[in-house]
Tab-separated table of C-alpha atoms in Angstrom:
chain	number	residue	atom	x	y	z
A	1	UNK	CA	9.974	32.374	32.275
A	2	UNK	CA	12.907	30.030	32.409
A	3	UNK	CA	15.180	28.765	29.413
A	4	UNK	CA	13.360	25.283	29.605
A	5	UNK	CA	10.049	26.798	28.915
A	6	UNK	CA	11.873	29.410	26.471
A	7	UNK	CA	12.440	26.282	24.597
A	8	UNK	CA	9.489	23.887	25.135
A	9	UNK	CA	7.450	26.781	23.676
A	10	UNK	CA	9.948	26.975	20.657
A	11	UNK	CA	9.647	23.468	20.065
A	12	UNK	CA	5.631	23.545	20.489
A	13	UNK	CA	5.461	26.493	17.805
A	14	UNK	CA	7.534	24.739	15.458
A	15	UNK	CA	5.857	21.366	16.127
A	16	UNK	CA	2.823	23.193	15.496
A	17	UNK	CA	3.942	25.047	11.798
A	18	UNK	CA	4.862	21.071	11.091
A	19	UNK	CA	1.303	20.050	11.670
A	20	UNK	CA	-0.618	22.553	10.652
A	21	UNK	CA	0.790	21.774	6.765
A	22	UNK	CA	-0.512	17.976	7.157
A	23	UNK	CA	-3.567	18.741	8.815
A	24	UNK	CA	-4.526	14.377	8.165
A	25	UNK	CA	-1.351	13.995	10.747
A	26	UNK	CA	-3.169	15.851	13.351
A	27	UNK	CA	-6.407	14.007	12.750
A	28	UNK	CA	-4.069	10.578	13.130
A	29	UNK	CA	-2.900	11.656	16.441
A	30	UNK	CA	-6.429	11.743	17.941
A	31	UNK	CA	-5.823	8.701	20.055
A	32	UNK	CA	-2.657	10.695	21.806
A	33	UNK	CA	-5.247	13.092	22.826
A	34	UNK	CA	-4.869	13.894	26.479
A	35	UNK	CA	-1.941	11.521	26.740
A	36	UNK	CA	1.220	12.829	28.253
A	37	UNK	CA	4.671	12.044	26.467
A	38	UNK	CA	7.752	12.634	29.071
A	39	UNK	CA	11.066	13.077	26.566
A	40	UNK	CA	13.933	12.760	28.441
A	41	UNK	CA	16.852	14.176	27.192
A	42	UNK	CA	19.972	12.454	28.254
A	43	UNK	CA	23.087	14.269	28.558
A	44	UNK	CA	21.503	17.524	28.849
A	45	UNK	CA	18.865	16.743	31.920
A	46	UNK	CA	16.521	18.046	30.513
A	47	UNK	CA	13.109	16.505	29.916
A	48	UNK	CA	9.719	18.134	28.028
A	49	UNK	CA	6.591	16.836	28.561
A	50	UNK	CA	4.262	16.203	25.226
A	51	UNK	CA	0.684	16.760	26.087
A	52	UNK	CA	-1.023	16.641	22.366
A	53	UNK	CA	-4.878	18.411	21.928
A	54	UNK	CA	-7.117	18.606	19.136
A	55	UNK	CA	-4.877	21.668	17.968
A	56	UNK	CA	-1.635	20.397	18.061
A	57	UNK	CA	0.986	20.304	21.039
A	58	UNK	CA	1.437	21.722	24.110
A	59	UNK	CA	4.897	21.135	25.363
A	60	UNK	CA	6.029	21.753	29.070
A	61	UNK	CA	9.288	22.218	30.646
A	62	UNK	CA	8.295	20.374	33.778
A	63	UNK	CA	4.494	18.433	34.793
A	64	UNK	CA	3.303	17.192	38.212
A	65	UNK	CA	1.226	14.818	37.218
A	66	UNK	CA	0.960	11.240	35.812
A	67	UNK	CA	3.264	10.379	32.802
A	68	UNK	CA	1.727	7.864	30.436
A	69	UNK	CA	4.419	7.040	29.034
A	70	UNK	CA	8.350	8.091	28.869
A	71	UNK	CA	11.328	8.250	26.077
A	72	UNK	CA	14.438	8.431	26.987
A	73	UNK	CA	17.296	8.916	24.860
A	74	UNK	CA	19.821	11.402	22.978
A	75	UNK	CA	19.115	14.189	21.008
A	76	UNK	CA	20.946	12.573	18.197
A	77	UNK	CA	18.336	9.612	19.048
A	78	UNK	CA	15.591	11.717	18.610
A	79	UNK	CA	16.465	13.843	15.450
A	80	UNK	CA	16.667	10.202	13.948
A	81	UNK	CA	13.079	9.414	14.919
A	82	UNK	CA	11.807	12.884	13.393
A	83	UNK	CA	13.943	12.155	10.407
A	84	UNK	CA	12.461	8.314	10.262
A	85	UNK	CA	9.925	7.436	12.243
A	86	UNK	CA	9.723	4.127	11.139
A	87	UNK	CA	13.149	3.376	13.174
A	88	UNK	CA	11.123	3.797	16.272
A	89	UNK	CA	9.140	0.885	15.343
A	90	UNK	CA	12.219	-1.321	13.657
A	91	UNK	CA	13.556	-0.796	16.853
A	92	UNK	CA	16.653	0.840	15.159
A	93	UNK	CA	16.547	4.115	17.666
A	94	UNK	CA	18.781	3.734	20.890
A	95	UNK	CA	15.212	5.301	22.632
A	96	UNK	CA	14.319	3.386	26.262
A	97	UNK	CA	10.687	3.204	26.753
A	98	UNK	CA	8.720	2.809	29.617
A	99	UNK	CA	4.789	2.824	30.209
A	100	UNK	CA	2.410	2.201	27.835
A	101	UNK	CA	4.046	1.241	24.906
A	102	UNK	CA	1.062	1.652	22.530
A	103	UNK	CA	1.241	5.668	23.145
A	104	UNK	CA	5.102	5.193	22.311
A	105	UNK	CA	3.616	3.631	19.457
A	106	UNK	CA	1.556	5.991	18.032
Protein backbone atom coordinates (compact mmCIF):
# COMPACT_ATOMS: atom_id res chain seq x y z
CA UNK A 1 0.00 0.00 0.00
CA UNK A 2 1.33 3.45 -0.65
CA UNK A 3 1.47 6.54 1.84
CA UNK A 4 -1.53 8.16 -0.12
CA UNK A 5 -3.76 5.28 0.61
CA UNK A 6 -1.98 4.96 4.20
CA UNK A 7 -3.66 8.21 4.61
CA UNK A 8 -6.95 8.25 2.63
CA UNK A 9 -7.79 5.24 4.84
CA UNK A 10 -6.80 7.33 8.01
CA UNK A 11 -8.89 10.04 6.98
CA UNK A 12 -11.93 7.58 5.99
CA UNK A 13 -11.70 5.92 9.62
CA UNK A 14 -11.70 9.10 11.28
CA UNK A 15 -14.37 10.58 8.97
CA UNK A 16 -16.20 7.61 9.83
CA UNK A 17 -15.81 7.81 14.09
CA UNK A 18 -17.16 11.61 13.16
CA UNK A 19 -20.29 10.22 11.64
CA UNK A 20 -21.06 7.46 13.31
CA UNK A 21 -21.72 9.92 16.65
CA UNK A 22 -24.38 12.02 14.47
CA UNK A 23 -25.88 9.24 12.83
CA UNK A 24 -28.91 12.26 11.38
CA UNK A 25 -25.57 13.66 9.44
CA UNK A 26 -25.22 10.48 7.62
CA UNK A 27 -28.90 10.23 6.85
CA UNK A 28 -28.46 14.12 5.41
CA UNK A 29 -25.80 13.05 3.12
CA UNK A 30 -28.05 10.57 1.26
CA UNK A 31 -28.19 12.70 -1.83
CA UNK A 32 -24.07 12.48 -2.02
CA UNK A 33 -24.67 8.87 -2.32
CA UNK A 34 -22.65 7.47 -5.16
CA UNK A 35 -21.29 10.91 -5.94
CA UNK A 36 -17.58 11.28 -6.21
CA UNK A 37 -15.82 14.34 -4.41
CA UNK A 38 -12.10 14.93 -5.97
CA UNK A 39 -10.15 17.15 -3.02
CA UNK A 40 -7.29 18.52 -4.36
CA UNK A 41 -4.74 19.42 -2.17
CA UNK A 42 -2.63 22.24 -3.35
CA UNK A 43 0.83 22.53 -2.34
CA UNK A 44 1.17 19.02 -1.46
CA UNK A 45 -0.19 17.29 -4.95
CA UNK A 46 -1.99 15.33 -3.52
CA UNK A 47 -5.68 14.74 -4.20
CA UNK A 48 -8.35 12.06 -2.37
CA UNK A 49 -11.28 11.14 -3.90
CA UNK A 50 -14.68 11.21 -1.59
CA UNK A 51 -16.99 8.51 -2.69
CA UNK A 52 -19.80 8.64 0.29
CA UNK A 53 -22.25 5.19 0.82
CA UNK A 54 -24.99 4.52 3.02
CA UNK A 55 -22.20 3.74 5.74
CA UNK A 56 -20.14 6.55 5.63
CA UNK A 57 -16.97 7.30 3.37
CA UNK A 58 -14.82 5.62 1.32
CA UNK A 59 -11.84 7.71 0.51
CA UNK A 60 -9.27 6.87 -2.34
CA UNK A 61 -5.85 7.94 -3.02
CA UNK A 62 -6.35 7.95 -6.75
CA UNK A 63 -9.93 7.02 -9.10
CA UNK A 64 -10.21 6.38 -12.86
CA UNK A 65 -13.35 7.31 -13.33
CA UNK A 66 -15.73 10.32 -13.66
CA UNK A 67 -15.38 13.11 -10.98
CA UNK A 68 -18.66 14.83 -10.20
CA UNK A 69 -17.39 17.38 -8.87
CA UNK A 70 -13.79 18.85 -7.64
CA UNK A 71 -12.35 21.18 -4.61
CA UNK A 72 -9.42 22.56 -4.84
CA UNK A 73 -7.67 24.39 -2.28
CA UNK A 74 -5.18 24.41 0.86
CA UNK A 75 -5.19 22.37 3.69
CA UNK A 76 -5.50 25.43 5.79
CA UNK A 77 -8.66 26.02 3.35
CA UNK A 78 -10.06 22.94 4.20
CA UNK A 79 -9.54 22.64 8.06
CA UNK A 80 -11.61 25.99 7.87
CA UNK A 81 -14.51 24.30 6.09
CA UNK A 82 -14.50 21.29 8.73
CA UNK A 83 -14.21 23.89 11.41
CA UNK A 84 -17.24 26.06 9.66
CA UNK A 85 -18.96 24.76 7.11
CA UNK A 86 -21.06 27.52 6.64
CA UNK A 87 -17.89 29.50 5.06
CA UNK A 88 -18.19 27.18 2.16
CA UNK A 89 -21.48 28.56 1.42
CA UNK A 90 -20.63 32.48 2.47
CA UNK A 91 -18.13 31.97 0.07
CA UNK A 92 -15.51 32.92 2.77
CA UNK A 93 -13.15 29.64 1.93
CA UNK A 94 -10.34 30.33 -0.74
CA UNK A 95 -11.85 26.61 -2.19
CA UNK A 96 -12.11 26.61 -6.38
CA UNK A 97 -14.95 24.55 -7.48
CA UNK A 98 -15.66 22.96 -10.51
CA UNK A 99 -18.60 20.55 -11.67
CA UNK A 100 -21.68 20.32 -10.21
CA UNK A 101 -21.89 22.79 -7.75
CA UNK A 102 -24.98 21.42 -5.94
CA UNK A 103 -22.76 18.24 -4.74
CA UNK A 104 -20.17 21.03 -3.58
CA UNK A 105 -23.14 22.17 -1.95
CA UNK A 106 -24.24 19.55 0.00
Amino acid sequence: MDVAQAFADMLEGAGNRVLALDPQTLARSAPLRGKVIGVELLGVGQTFYVCPDRHGLRIRSGWDGAVDVRLRGSPLAFAGILRDPRSMRAGAASIAVTGDADVAEE
